[in-house]
mmCIF file with all atom_site columns, C-alpha atoms in Angstrom:
data_model
loop_
_atom_site.group_PDB
_atom_site.id
_atom_site.type_symbol
_atom_site.label_atom_id
_atom_site.label_alt_id
_atom_site.label_comp_id
_atom_site.label_asym_id
_atom_site.label_entity_id
_atom_site.label_seq_id
_atom_site.pdbx_PDB_ins_code
_atom_site.Cartn_x
_atom_site.Cartn_y
_atom_site.Cartn_z
_atom_site.occupancy
_atom_site.B_iso_or_equiv
_atom_site.pdbx_formal_charge
_atom_site.auth_seq_id
_atom_site.auth_comp_id
_atom_site.auth_asym_id
_atom_site.auth_atom_id
_atom_site.pdbx_PDB_model_num
ATOM 1   C CA . GLY M 1 1   ? -146.200 64.459 -39.618 1.00 0.00 ? 1270 GLY M CA 1
ATOM 2   C CA . GLU M 1 2   ? -146.478 62.226 -36.608 1.00 0.00 ? 1271 GLU M CA 1
ATOM 3   C CA . ASN M 1 3   ? -145.870 58.507 -37.120 1.00 0.00 ? 1272 ASN M CA 1
ATOM 4   C CA . VAL M 1 4   ? -147.252 56.140 -34.487 1.00 0.00 ? 1273 VAL M CA 1
ATOM 5   C CA . GLU M 1 5   ? -146.233 52.485 -34.486 1.00 0.00 ? 1274 GLU M CA 1
ATOM 6   C CA . GLN M 1 6   ? -148.096 49.979 -32.307 1.00 0.00 ? 1275 GLN M CA 1
ATOM 7   C CA . HIS M 1 7   ? -147.130 46.396 -31.466 1.00 0.00 ? 1276 HIS M CA 1
ATOM 8   C CA . PRO M 1 8   ? -148.233 43.692 -31.382 1.00 0.00 ? 1277 PRO M CA 1
ATOM 9   C CA . SER M 1 9   ? -151.179 43.710 -33.764 1.00 0.00 ? 1278 SER M CA 1
ATOM 10  C CA . THR M 1 10  ? -152.709 40.702 -32.008 1.00 0.00 ? 1279 THR M CA 1
ATOM 11  C CA . LEU M 1 11  ? -152.179 39.405 -28.505 1.00 0.00 ? 1280 LEU M CA 1
ATOM 12  C CA . SER M 1 12  ? -153.637 36.340 -26.864 1.00 0.00 ? 1281 SER M CA 1
ATOM 13  C CA . VAL M 1 13  ? -153.220 35.749 -23.122 1.00 0.00 ? 1282 VAL M CA 1
ATOM 14  C CA . GLN M 1 14  ? -154.647 33.443 -20.520 1.00 0.00 ? 1283 GLN M CA 1
ATOM 15  C CA . GLU M 1 15  ? -157.010 34.903 -17.977 1.00 0.00 ? 1284 GLU M CA 1
ATOM 16  C CA . GLY M 1 16  ? -155.021 36.239 -15.037 1.00 0.00 ? 1285 GLY M CA 1
ATOM 17  C CA . ASP M 1 17  ? -151.869 36.887 -17.038 1.00 0.00 ? 1286 ASP M CA 1
ATOM 18  C CA . SER M 1 18  ? -150.547 40.328 -17.902 1.00 0.00 ? 1287 SER M CA 1
ATOM 19  C CA . ALA M 1 19  ? -150.734 42.014 -21.292 1.00 0.00 ? 1288 ALA M CA 1
ATOM 20  C CA . VAL M 1 20  ? -148.362 44.656 -22.587 1.00 0.00 ? 1289 VAL M CA 1
ATOM 21  C CA . ILE M 1 21  ? -148.842 46.764 -25.685 1.00 0.00 ? 1290 ILE M CA 1
ATOM 22  C CA . LYS M 1 22  ? -146.179 49.158 -26.939 1.00 0.00 ? 1291 LYS M CA 1
ATOM 23  C CA . CYS M 1 23  ? -146.220 52.273 -29.074 1.00 0.00 ? 1292 CYS M CA 1
ATOM 24  C CA . THR M 1 24  ? -143.533 54.485 -30.497 1.00 0.00 ? 1293 THR M CA 1
ATOM 25  C CA . TYR M 1 25  ? -143.930 57.949 -31.953 1.00 0.00 ? 1294 TYR M CA 1
ATOM 26  C CA . SER M 1 26  ? -141.775 60.301 -33.983 1.00 0.00 ? 1295 SER M CA 1
ATOM 27  C CA . ASP M 1 27  ? -142.672 63.899 -33.071 1.00 0.00 ? 1296 ASP M CA 1
ATOM 28  C CA . SER M 1 28  ? -140.823 65.069 -29.974 1.00 0.00 ? 1297 SER M CA 1
ATOM 29  C CA . ALA M 1 29  ? -143.343 67.921 -29.580 1.00 0.00 ? 1298 ALA M CA 1
ATOM 30  C CA . SER M 1 30  ? -146.127 65.444 -28.782 1.00 0.00 ? 1299 SER M CA 1
ATOM 31  C CA . ASN M 1 31  ? -147.198 65.736 -25.175 1.00 0.00 ? 1300 ASN M CA 1
ATOM 32  C CA . TYR M 1 32  ? -150.379 63.740 -24.719 1.00 0.00 ? 1301 TYR M CA 1
ATOM 33  C CA . PHE M 1 33  ? -150.581 59.937 -24.897 1.00 0.00 ? 1302 PHE M CA 1
ATOM 34  C CA . PRO M 1 34  ? -153.973 58.279 -24.389 1.00 0.00 ? 1303 PRO M CA 1
ATOM 35  C CA . TRP M 1 35  ? -154.985 54.648 -24.706 1.00 0.00 ? 1304 TRP M CA 1
ATOM 36  C CA . TYR M 1 36  ? -158.397 53.641 -25.991 1.00 0.00 ? 1305 TYR M CA 1
ATOM 37  C CA . LYS M 1 37  ? -160.362 50.415 -25.815 1.00 0.00 ? 1306 LYS M CA 1
ATOM 38  C CA . GLN M 1 38  ? -162.793 49.793 -28.642 1.00 0.00 ? 1307 GLN M CA 1
ATOM 39  C CA . GLU M 1 39  ? -165.388 47.072 -28.731 1.00 0.00 ? 1308 GLU M CA 1
ATOM 40  C CA . LEU M 1 40  ? -166.916 46.016 -32.008 1.00 0.00 ? 1309 LEU M CA 1
ATOM 41  C CA . GLY M 1 41  ? -169.147 48.704 -33.507 1.00 0.00 ? 1310 GLY M CA 1
ATOM 42  C CA . LYS M 1 42  ? -168.666 51.136 -30.642 1.00 0.00 ? 1311 LYS M CA 1
ATOM 43  C CA . ARG M 1 43  ? -166.817 54.362 -30.065 1.00 0.00 ? 1312 ARG M CA 1
ATOM 44  C CA . PRO M 1 44  ? -163.308 54.276 -28.590 1.00 0.00 ? 1313 PRO M CA 1
ATOM 45  C CA . GLN M 1 45  ? -163.305 54.503 -24.798 1.00 0.00 ? 1314 GLN M CA 1
ATOM 46  C CA . LEU M 1 46  ? -160.498 56.280 -23.035 1.00 0.00 ? 1315 LEU M CA 1
ATOM 47  C CA . ILE M 1 47  ? -159.013 53.891 -20.467 1.00 0.00 ? 1316 ILE M CA 1
ATOM 48  C CA . ILE M 1 48  ? -155.939 55.782 -19.365 1.00 0.00 ? 1317 ILE M CA 1
ATOM 49  C CA . ASP M 1 49  ? -153.783 58.657 -20.521 1.00 0.00 ? 1318 ASP M CA 1
ATOM 50  C CA . ILE M 1 50  ? -150.492 60.255 -19.638 1.00 0.00 ? 1319 ILE M CA 1
ATOM 51  C CA . ARG M 1 51  ? -148.921 63.605 -20.283 1.00 0.00 ? 1320 ARG M CA 1
ATOM 52  C CA . SER M 1 52  ? -145.306 64.289 -21.067 1.00 0.00 ? 1321 SER M CA 1
ATOM 53  C CA . ASN M 1 53  ? -144.425 65.582 -17.618 1.00 0.00 ? 1322 ASN M CA 1
ATOM 54  C CA . VAL M 1 54  ? -145.205 62.203 -16.046 1.00 0.00 ? 1323 VAL M CA 1
ATOM 55  C CA . GLY M 1 55  ? -143.352 58.913 -16.448 1.00 0.00 ? 1324 GLY M CA 1
ATOM 56  C CA . GLU M 1 56  ? -145.956 56.471 -15.167 1.00 0.00 ? 1325 GLU M CA 1
ATOM 57  C CA . LYS M 1 57  ? -149.620 56.397 -14.265 1.00 0.00 ? 1326 LYS M CA 1
ATOM 58  C CA . LYS M 1 58  ? -151.692 53.628 -12.782 1.00 0.00 ? 1327 LYS M CA 1
ATOM 59  C CA . ASP M 1 59  ? -155.409 53.022 -12.422 1.00 0.00 ? 1328 ASP M CA 1
ATOM 60  C CA . GLN M 1 60  ? -156.242 49.715 -10.737 1.00 0.00 ? 1329 GLN M CA 1
ATOM 61  C CA . ARG M 1 61  ? -155.240 46.952 -13.181 1.00 0.00 ? 1330 ARG M CA 1
ATOM 62  C CA . ILE M 1 62  ? -154.148 49.364 -15.903 1.00 0.00 ? 1331 ILE M CA 1
ATOM 63  C CA . ALA M 1 63  ? -150.916 51.308 -16.107 1.00 0.00 ? 1332 ALA M CA 1
ATOM 64  C CA . VAL M 1 64  ? -149.133 53.379 -18.709 1.00 0.00 ? 1333 VAL M CA 1
ATOM 65  C CA . THR M 1 65  ? -145.433 54.157 -18.829 1.00 0.00 ? 1334 THR M CA 1
ATOM 66  C CA . LEU M 1 66  ? -143.807 56.853 -20.930 1.00 0.00 ? 1335 LEU M CA 1
ATOM 67  C CA . ASN M 1 67  ? -140.199 57.214 -22.010 1.00 0.00 ? 1336 ASN M CA 1
ATOM 68  C CA . LYS M 1 68  ? -139.951 60.617 -23.670 1.00 0.00 ? 1337 LYS M CA 1
ATOM 69  C CA . THR M 1 69  ? -136.301 60.253 -24.531 1.00 0.00 ? 1338 THR M CA 1
ATOM 70  C CA . ALA M 1 70  ? -136.889 57.051 -26.445 1.00 0.00 ? 1339 ALA M CA 1
ATOM 71  C CA . LYS M 1 71  ? -140.304 58.239 -27.669 1.00 0.00 ? 1340 LYS M CA 1
ATOM 72  C CA . HIS M 1 72  ? -142.205 55.194 -26.591 1.00 0.00 ? 1341 HIS M CA 1
ATOM 73  C CA . PHE M 1 73  ? -145.020 54.404 -24.202 1.00 0.00 ? 1342 PHE M CA 1
ATOM 74  C CA . SER M 1 74  ? -146.663 51.199 -23.108 1.00 0.00 ? 1343 SER M CA 1
ATOM 75  C CA . LEU M 1 75  ? -149.964 49.942 -21.785 1.00 0.00 ? 1344 LEU M CA 1
ATOM 76  C CA . HIS M 1 76  ? -149.866 47.308 -19.055 1.00 0.00 ? 1345 HIS M CA 1
ATOM 77  C CA . ILE M 1 77  ? -152.935 45.328 -18.063 1.00 0.00 ? 1346 ILE M CA 1
ATOM 78  C CA . THR M 1 78  ? -152.532 43.000 -15.096 1.00 0.00 ? 1347 THR M CA 1
ATOM 79  C CA . GLU M 1 79  ? -154.786 40.151 -13.973 1.00 0.00 ? 1348 GLU M CA 1
ATOM 80  C CA . THR M 1 80  ? -156.525 40.113 -17.328 1.00 0.00 ? 1349 THR M CA 1
ATOM 81  C CA . GLN M 1 81  ? -160.162 39.078 -17.571 1.00 0.00 ? 1350 GLN M CA 1
ATOM 82  C CA . PRO M 1 82  ? -162.199 37.883 -20.567 1.00 0.00 ? 1351 PRO M CA 1
ATOM 83  C CA . GLU M 1 83  ? -164.017 41.236 -20.618 1.00 0.00 ? 1352 GLU M CA 1
ATOM 84  C CA . ASP M 1 84  ? -160.690 42.912 -21.358 1.00 0.00 ? 1353 ASP M CA 1
ATOM 85  C CA . SER M 1 85  ? -160.878 41.341 -24.825 1.00 0.00 ? 1354 SER M CA 1
ATOM 86  C CA . ALA M 1 86  ? -161.162 44.196 -27.346 1.00 0.00 ? 1355 ALA M CA 1
ATOM 87  C CA . VAL M 1 87  ? -159.083 46.268 -29.720 1.00 0.00 ? 1356 VAL M CA 1
ATOM 88  C CA . TYR M 1 88  ? -156.751 48.708 -28.009 1.00 0.00 ? 1357 TYR M CA 1
ATOM 89  C CA . PHE M 1 89  ? -155.405 51.825 -29.687 1.00 0.00 ? 1358 PHE M CA 1
ATOM 90  C CA . CYS M 1 90  ? -152.636 54.093 -28.580 1.00 0.00 ? 1359 CYS M CA 1
ATOM 91  C CA . ALA M 1 91  ? -152.727 57.698 -29.719 1.00 0.00 ? 1360 ALA M CA 1
ATOM 92  C CA . VAL M 1 92  ? -150.469 60.716 -29.692 1.00 0.00 ? 1361 VAL M CA 1
ATOM 93  C CA . SER M 1 93  ? -151.161 64.417 -29.898 1.00 0.00 ? 1362 SER M CA 1
ATOM 94  C CA . ASN M 1 94  ? -150.089 67.882 -28.997 1.00 0.00 ? 1363 ASN M CA 1
ATOM 95  C CA . SER M 1 95  ? -152.727 68.972 -26.457 1.00 0.00 ? 1364 SER M CA 1
ATOM 96  C CA . GLY M 1 96  ? -155.866 70.295 -28.075 1.00 0.00 ? 1365 GLY M CA 1
ATOM 97  C CA . TYR M 1 97  ? -154.952 68.952 -31.469 1.00 0.00 ? 1366 TYR M CA 1
ATOM 98  C CA . ALA M 1 98  ? -156.220 65.900 -33.290 1.00 0.00 ? 1367 ALA M CA 1
ATOM 99  C CA . LEU M 1 99  ? -155.097 62.431 -32.291 1.00 0.00 ? 1368 LEU M CA 1
ATOM 100 C CA . ASN M 1 100 ? -152.779 60.275 -34.339 1.00 0.00 ? 1369 ASN M CA 1
ATOM 101 C CA . PHE M 1 101 ? -153.708 56.670 -33.684 1.00 0.00 ? 1370 PHE M CA 1
ATOM 102 C CA . GLY M 1 102 ? -151.670 53.512 -33.775 1.00 0.00 ? 1371 GLY M CA 1
ATOM 103 C CA . LYS M 1 103 ? -152.980 50.653 -35.902 1.00 0.00 ? 1372 LYS M CA 1
ATOM 104 C CA . GLY M 1 104 ? -154.482 48.846 -32.944 1.00 0.00 ? 1373 GLY M CA 1
ATOM 105 C CA . THR M 1 105 ? -153.932 45.642 -31.003 1.00 0.00 ? 1374 THR M CA 1
ATOM 106 C CA . SER M 1 106 ? -156.570 42.961 -30.882 1.00 0.00 ? 1375 SER M CA 1
ATOM 107 C CA . LEU M 1 107 ? -156.403 41.479 -27.388 1.00 0.00 ? 1376 LEU M CA 1
ATOM 108 C CA . LEU M 1 108 ? -157.987 38.126 -26.652 1.00 0.00 ? 1377 LEU M CA 1
ATOM 109 C CA . VAL M 1 109 ? -158.162 36.890 -23.073 1.00 0.00 ? 1378 VAL M CA 1
ATOM 110 C CA . THR M 1 110 ? -159.034 33.220 -22.888 1.00 0.00 ? 1379 THR M CA 1
ATOM 111 C CA . PRO M 1 111 ? -160.614 31.714 -19.762 1.00 0.00 ? 1380 PRO M CA 1
ATOM 112 C CA . GLY I 2 1   ? -166.434 65.640 -19.383 1.00 0.00 ? 1152 GLY I CA 1
ATOM 113 C CA . ALA I 2 2   ? -168.047 66.726 -22.611 1.00 0.00 ? 1153 ALA I CA 1
ATOM 114 C CA . VAL I 2 3   ? -171.127 64.992 -23.958 1.00 0.00 ? 1154 VAL I CA 1
ATOM 115 C CA . VAL I 2 4   ? -171.078 64.482 -27.712 1.00 0.00 ? 1155 VAL I CA 1
ATOM 116 C CA . SER I 2 5   ? -174.169 63.430 -29.617 1.00 0.00 ? 1156 SER I CA 1
ATOM 117 C CA . GLN I 2 6   ? -173.807 62.057 -33.126 1.00 0.00 ? 1157 GLN I CA 1
ATOM 118 C CA . HIS I 2 7   ? -176.642 61.207 -35.520 1.00 0.00 ? 1158 HIS I CA 1
ATOM 119 C CA . PRO I 2 8   ? -177.572 59.056 -37.248 1.00 0.00 ? 1159 PRO I CA 1
ATOM 120 C CA . SER I 2 9   ? -175.915 56.006 -35.727 1.00 0.00 ? 1160 SER I CA 1
ATOM 121 C CA . TRP I 2 10  ? -176.447 53.949 -38.849 1.00 0.00 ? 1161 TRP I CA 1
ATOM 122 C CA . VAL I 2 11  ? -177.408 54.854 -42.378 1.00 0.00 ? 1162 VAL I CA 1
ATOM 123 C CA . ILE I 2 12  ? -177.809 52.866 -45.555 1.00 0.00 ? 1163 ILE I CA 1
ATOM 124 C CA . CYS I 2 13  ? -178.006 54.763 -48.819 1.00 0.00 ? 1164 CYS I CA 1
ATOM 125 C CA . LYS I 2 14  ? -177.905 54.195 -52.541 1.00 0.00 ? 1165 LYS I CA 1
ATOM 126 C CA . SER I 2 15  ? -174.816 54.991 -54.544 1.00 0.00 ? 1166 SER I CA 1
ATOM 127 C CA . GLY I 2 16  ? -174.857 58.571 -55.784 1.00 0.00 ? 1167 GLY I CA 1
ATOM 128 C CA . THR I 2 17  ? -176.902 60.017 -52.943 1.00 0.00 ? 1168 THR I CA 1
ATOM 129 C CA . SER I 2 18  ? -175.697 62.364 -50.230 1.00 0.00 ? 1169 SER I CA 1
ATOM 130 C CA . VAL I 2 19  ? -175.695 61.680 -46.515 1.00 0.00 ? 1170 VAL I CA 1
ATOM 131 C CA . LYS I 2 20  ? -175.460 64.223 -43.705 1.00 0.00 ? 1171 LYS I CA 1
ATOM 132 C CA . ILE I 2 21  ? -174.027 63.318 -40.297 1.00 0.00 ? 1172 ILE I CA 1
ATOM 133 C CA . GLU I 2 22  ? -174.485 65.620 -37.320 1.00 0.00 ? 1173 GLU I CA 1
ATOM 134 C CA . CYS I 2 23  ? -172.178 66.035 -34.366 1.00 0.00 ? 1174 CYS I CA 1
ATOM 135 C CA . ARG I 2 24  ? -173.424 68.028 -31.392 1.00 0.00 ? 1175 ARG I CA 1
ATOM 136 C CA . SER I 2 25  ? -171.485 69.139 -28.369 1.00 0.00 ? 1176 SER I CA 1
ATOM 137 C CA . LEU I 2 26  ? -174.185 69.188 -25.712 1.00 0.00 ? 1177 LEU I CA 1
ATOM 138 C CA . ASP I 2 27  ? -172.397 70.825 -22.788 1.00 0.00 ? 1178 ASP I CA 1
ATOM 139 C CA . PHE I 2 28  ? -169.288 72.407 -24.226 1.00 0.00 ? 1179 PHE I CA 1
ATOM 140 C CA . GLN I 2 29  ? -168.826 75.204 -26.730 1.00 0.00 ? 1180 GLN I CA 1
ATOM 141 C CA . ALA I 2 30  ? -166.560 73.673 -29.297 1.00 0.00 ? 1181 ALA I CA 1
ATOM 142 C CA . THR I 2 31  ? -164.678 76.008 -31.600 1.00 0.00 ? 1182 THR I CA 1
ATOM 143 C CA . THR I 2 32  ? -162.982 72.937 -33.003 1.00 0.00 ? 1183 THR I CA 1
ATOM 144 C CA . MET I 2 33  ? -164.315 69.476 -33.720 1.00 0.00 ? 1184 MET I CA 1
ATOM 145 C CA . PHE I 2 34  ? -162.565 66.585 -35.393 1.00 0.00 ? 1185 PHE I CA 1
ATOM 146 C CA . TRP I 2 35  ? -163.910 64.081 -37.911 1.00 0.00 ? 1186 TRP I CA 1
ATOM 147 C CA . TYR I 2 36  ? -162.359 60.631 -38.127 1.00 0.00 ? 1187 TYR I CA 1
ATOM 148 C CA . ARG I 2 37  ? -163.046 57.685 -40.396 1.00 0.00 ? 1188 ARG I CA 1
ATOM 149 C CA . GLN I 2 38  ? -162.498 54.045 -39.520 1.00 0.00 ? 1189 GLN I CA 1
ATOM 150 C CA . PHE I 2 39  ? -162.625 51.288 -42.125 1.00 0.00 ? 1190 PHE I CA 1
ATOM 151 C CA . PRO I 2 40  ? -163.324 47.732 -40.910 1.00 0.00 ? 1191 PRO I CA 1
ATOM 152 C CA . LYS I 2 41  ? -160.492 46.280 -38.846 1.00 0.00 ? 1192 LYS I CA 1
ATOM 153 C CA . GLN I 2 42  ? -158.438 49.427 -39.253 1.00 0.00 ? 1193 GLN I CA 1
ATOM 154 C CA . SER I 2 43  ? -157.489 52.344 -37.087 1.00 0.00 ? 1194 SER I CA 1
ATOM 155 C CA . LEU I 2 44  ? -159.131 55.742 -36.843 1.00 0.00 ? 1195 LEU I CA 1
ATOM 156 C CA . MET I 2 45  ? -157.811 58.219 -39.359 1.00 0.00 ? 1196 MET I CA 1
ATOM 157 C CA . LEU I 2 46  ? -158.316 61.960 -39.089 1.00 0.00 ? 1197 LEU I CA 1
ATOM 158 C CA . MET I 2 47  ? -160.268 63.301 -42.034 1.00 0.00 ? 1198 MET I CA 1
ATOM 159 C CA . ALA I 2 48  ? -160.614 66.950 -41.157 1.00 0.00 ? 1199 ALA I CA 1
ATOM 160 C CA . THR I 2 49  ? -160.639 69.566 -38.460 1.00 0.00 ? 1200 THR I CA 1
ATOM 161 C CA . SER I 2 50  ? -163.884 71.494 -38.284 1.00 0.00 ? 1201 SER I CA 1
ATOM 162 C CA . ASN I 2 51  ? -163.504 75.135 -37.262 1.00 0.00 ? 1202 ASN I CA 1
ATOM 163 C CA . GLU I 2 52  ? -166.441 77.190 -36.069 1.00 0.00 ? 1203 GLU I CA 1
ATOM 164 C CA . GLY I 2 53  ? -167.144 80.064 -38.409 1.00 0.00 ? 1204 GLY I CA 1
ATOM 165 C CA . SER I 2 54  ? -164.424 79.242 -40.887 1.00 0.00 ? 1205 SER I CA 1
ATOM 166 C CA . LYS I 2 55  ? -163.384 76.608 -43.383 1.00 0.00 ? 1206 LYS I CA 1
ATOM 167 C CA . ALA I 2 56  ? -162.482 73.132 -42.309 1.00 0.00 ? 1207 ALA I CA 1
ATOM 168 C CA . THR I 2 57  ? -158.924 71.891 -42.571 1.00 0.00 ? 1208 THR I CA 1
ATOM 169 C CA . TYR I 2 58  ? -158.699 68.639 -44.504 1.00 0.00 ? 1209 TYR I CA 1
ATOM 170 C CA . GLU I 2 59  ? -156.035 65.979 -44.210 1.00 0.00 ? 1210 GLU I CA 1
ATOM 171 C CA . GLN I 2 60  ? -154.035 64.972 -47.226 1.00 0.00 ? 1211 GLN I CA 1
ATOM 172 C CA . GLY I 2 61  ? -155.989 62.672 -49.493 1.00 0.00 ? 1212 GLY I CA 1
ATOM 173 C CA . VAL I 2 62  ? -159.424 63.714 -48.229 1.00 0.00 ? 1213 VAL I CA 1
ATOM 174 C CA . GLU I 2 63  ? -161.492 65.436 -50.899 1.00 0.00 ? 1214 GLU I CA 1
ATOM 175 C CA . LYS I 2 64  ? -163.015 68.609 -49.521 1.00 0.00 ? 1215 LYS I CA 1
ATOM 176 C CA . ASP I 2 65  ? -165.641 68.738 -52.266 1.00 0.00 ? 1216 ASP I CA 1
ATOM 177 C CA . LYS I 2 66  ? -166.780 65.246 -51.451 1.00 0.00 ? 1217 LYS I CA 1
ATOM 178 C CA . PHE I 2 67  ? -166.799 65.535 -47.662 1.00 0.00 ? 1218 PHE I CA 1
ATOM 179 C CA . LEU I 2 68  ? -168.452 68.852 -46.911 1.00 0.00 ? 1219 LEU I CA 1
ATOM 180 C CA . ILE I 2 69  ? -168.043 70.130 -43.376 1.00 0.00 ? 1220 ILE I CA 1
ATOM 181 C CA . ASN I 2 70  ? -170.097 72.908 -41.873 1.00 0.00 ? 1221 ASN I CA 1
ATOM 182 C CA . HIS I 2 71  ? -169.472 74.237 -38.359 1.00 0.00 ? 1222 HIS I CA 1
ATOM 183 C CA . ALA I 2 72  ? -171.923 77.100 -38.138 1.00 0.00 ? 1223 ALA I CA 1
ATOM 184 C CA . SER I 2 73  ? -172.305 77.158 -34.369 1.00 0.00 ? 1224 SER I CA 1
ATOM 185 C CA . LEU I 2 74  ? -170.286 76.311 -31.298 1.00 0.00 ? 1225 LEU I CA 1
ATOM 186 C CA . THR I 2 75  ? -172.357 73.201 -30.694 1.00 0.00 ? 1226 THR I CA 1
ATOM 187 C CA . LEU I 2 76  ? -172.894 71.688 -34.121 1.00 0.00 ? 1227 LEU I CA 1
ATOM 188 C CA . SER I 2 77  ? -170.688 70.394 -36.899 1.00 0.00 ? 1228 SER I CA 1
ATOM 189 C CA . THR I 2 78  ? -172.035 68.472 -39.864 1.00 0.00 ? 1229 THR I CA 1
ATOM 190 C CA . LEU I 2 79  ? -170.281 66.175 -42.309 1.00 0.00 ? 1230 LEU I CA 1
ATOM 191 C CA . THR I 2 80  ? -171.995 65.600 -45.647 1.00 0.00 ? 1231 THR I CA 1
ATOM 192 C CA . VAL I 2 81  ? -170.779 62.755 -47.805 1.00 0.00 ? 1232 VAL I CA 1
ATOM 193 C CA . THR I 2 82  ? -171.759 63.842 -51.297 1.00 0.00 ? 1233 THR I CA 1
ATOM 194 C CA . SER I 2 83  ? -172.396 61.426 -54.147 1.00 0.00 ? 1234 SER I CA 1
ATOM 195 C CA . ALA I 2 84  ? -171.585 58.502 -51.896 1.00 0.00 ? 1235 ALA I CA 1
ATOM 196 C CA . HIS I 2 85  ? -170.062 55.359 -53.388 1.00 0.00 ? 1236 HIS I CA 1
ATOM 197 C CA . PRO I 2 86  ? -169.544 51.888 -51.885 1.00 0.00 ? 1237 PRO I CA 1
ATOM 198 C CA . GLU I 2 87  ? -165.905 52.713 -51.088 1.00 0.00 ? 1238 GLU I CA 1
ATOM 199 C CA . ASP I 2 88  ? -167.181 55.466 -48.753 1.00 0.00 ? 1239 ASP I CA 1
ATOM 200 C CA . SER I 2 89  ? -168.792 52.827 -46.558 1.00 0.00 ? 1240 SER I CA 1
ATOM 201 C CA . SER I 2 90  ? -167.110 53.256 -43.211 1.00 0.00 ? 1241 SER I CA 1
ATOM 202 C CA . PHE I 2 91  ? -167.525 54.239 -39.566 1.00 0.00 ? 1242 PHE I CA 1
ATOM 203 C CA . TYR I 2 92  ? -167.461 58.029 -39.217 1.00 0.00 ? 1243 TYR I CA 1
ATOM 204 C CA . ILE I 2 93  ? -166.867 59.480 -35.768 1.00 0.00 ? 1244 ILE I CA 1
ATOM 205 C CA . CYS I 2 94  ? -166.539 63.007 -34.460 1.00 0.00 ? 1245 CYS I CA 1
ATOM 206 C CA . SER I 2 95  ? -164.855 64.340 -31.353 1.00 0.00 ? 1246 SER I CA 1
ATOM 207 C CA . VAL I 2 96  ? -164.534 67.494 -29.293 1.00 0.00 ? 1247 VAL I CA 1
ATOM 208 C CA . THR I 2 97  ? -161.578 68.318 -27.131 1.00 0.00 ? 1248 THR I CA 1
ATOM 209 C CA . PRO I 2 98  ? -162.036 70.625 -24.141 1.00 0.00 ? 1249 PRO I CA 1
ATOM 210 C CA . ASN I 2 99  ? -158.997 68.949 -22.583 1.00 0.00 ? 1250 ASN I CA 1
ATOM 211 C CA . ILE I 2 100 ? -159.112 65.333 -23.640 1.00 0.00 ? 1251 ILE I CA 1
ATOM 212 C CA . GLN I 2 101 ? -160.998 64.045 -26.648 1.00 0.00 ? 1252 GLN I CA 1
ATOM 213 C CA . TYR I 2 102 ? -164.593 62.999 -26.260 1.00 0.00 ? 1253 TYR I CA 1
ATOM 214 C CA . PHE I 2 103 ? -166.027 60.947 -29.087 1.00 0.00 ? 1254 PHE I CA 1
ATOM 215 C CA . GLY I 2 104 ? -169.498 60.754 -30.499 1.00 0.00 ? 1255 GLY I CA 1
ATOM 216 C CA . ALA I 2 105 ? -171.066 57.309 -30.797 1.00 0.00 ? 1256 ALA I CA 1
ATOM 217 C CA . GLY I 2 106 ? -170.145 57.136 -34.468 1.00 0.00 ? 1257 GLY I CA 1
ATOM 218 C CA . THR I 2 107 ? -172.113 56.682 -37.675 1.00 0.00 ? 1258 THR I CA 1
ATOM 219 C CA . ARG I 2 108 ? -171.915 53.498 -39.661 1.00 0.00 ? 1259 ARG I CA 1
ATOM 220 C CA . LEU I 2 109 ? -172.444 54.329 -43.321 1.00 0.00 ? 1260 LEU I CA 1
ATOM 221 C CA . SER I 2 110 ? -173.240 51.597 -45.795 1.00 0.00 ? 1261 SER I CA 1
ATOM 222 C CA . VAL I 2 111 ? -173.467 52.622 -49.446 1.00 0.00 ? 1262 VAL I CA 1
ATOM 223 C CA . LEU I 2 112 ? -175.166 50.104 -51.713 1.00 0.00 ? 1263 LEU I CA 1
#
C-alpha cells in the first residue's frame, strides 16, 4: 500500500519567517495531494491541494510544489503568523479513494 | 462543496456498552463514505470504506465485528463501536468525496 513520510514532526519559526514541510510517497499511481491544517479537537481543514498534472500551486501565503518523478511534495507558508500554529498533515490518494495521511507536523509560530 | 454532519460530537460511555456514530451527507448523494480514527497526537488512519447498499471494506487490523458500519442510504452511514473498551477511546471522523474529501466535525469517544 501507499507509504507517506512527512518531515519534520515539529517545526518552530519566528513570526514573519517561512515554514516548509515535506512529504514523500511511494505509489506512483497517486494523483491527488492535499494539505490539511488541524487545530486541537477539530476536523482537518483543507488549506491547499495539487493534482499530478500540476507542478506548483499558490494561494496567497501558501504554496505547494509537487515533484512526481521524485515522488515528493512540499508545503510552503510565507510570512508566518501566530495563527498559523497548528498541526499540518499531508495526504495522498488516487482521486475518489481514501486518503493516506502523513504523521503530521506540529508548527509553532512565535511572536 | 459537500456538507457533512456528524453526531454526536462527544460521547462518554462505560466499558462494554455500544456507541453509534452517524455521518450524514446533507447535500451530496454519497455512494461511498470513509471512516477514520485519530488517536491523541497521531495522524488520521483509515478504518473502513462504507459502501451504500453493500458491505463495508475494512482496513487491515480493524475488526469488522467490533466496528459495525451500515450505509443504508445515499446520505447516511453509521459506525457502531460494539462492546467499547478504554483502548477504543479516540477521535472518529467520517468523510465524503464528491471530488475532494469533506470531513465531518468528528466524534470524540471516551470509554471509561
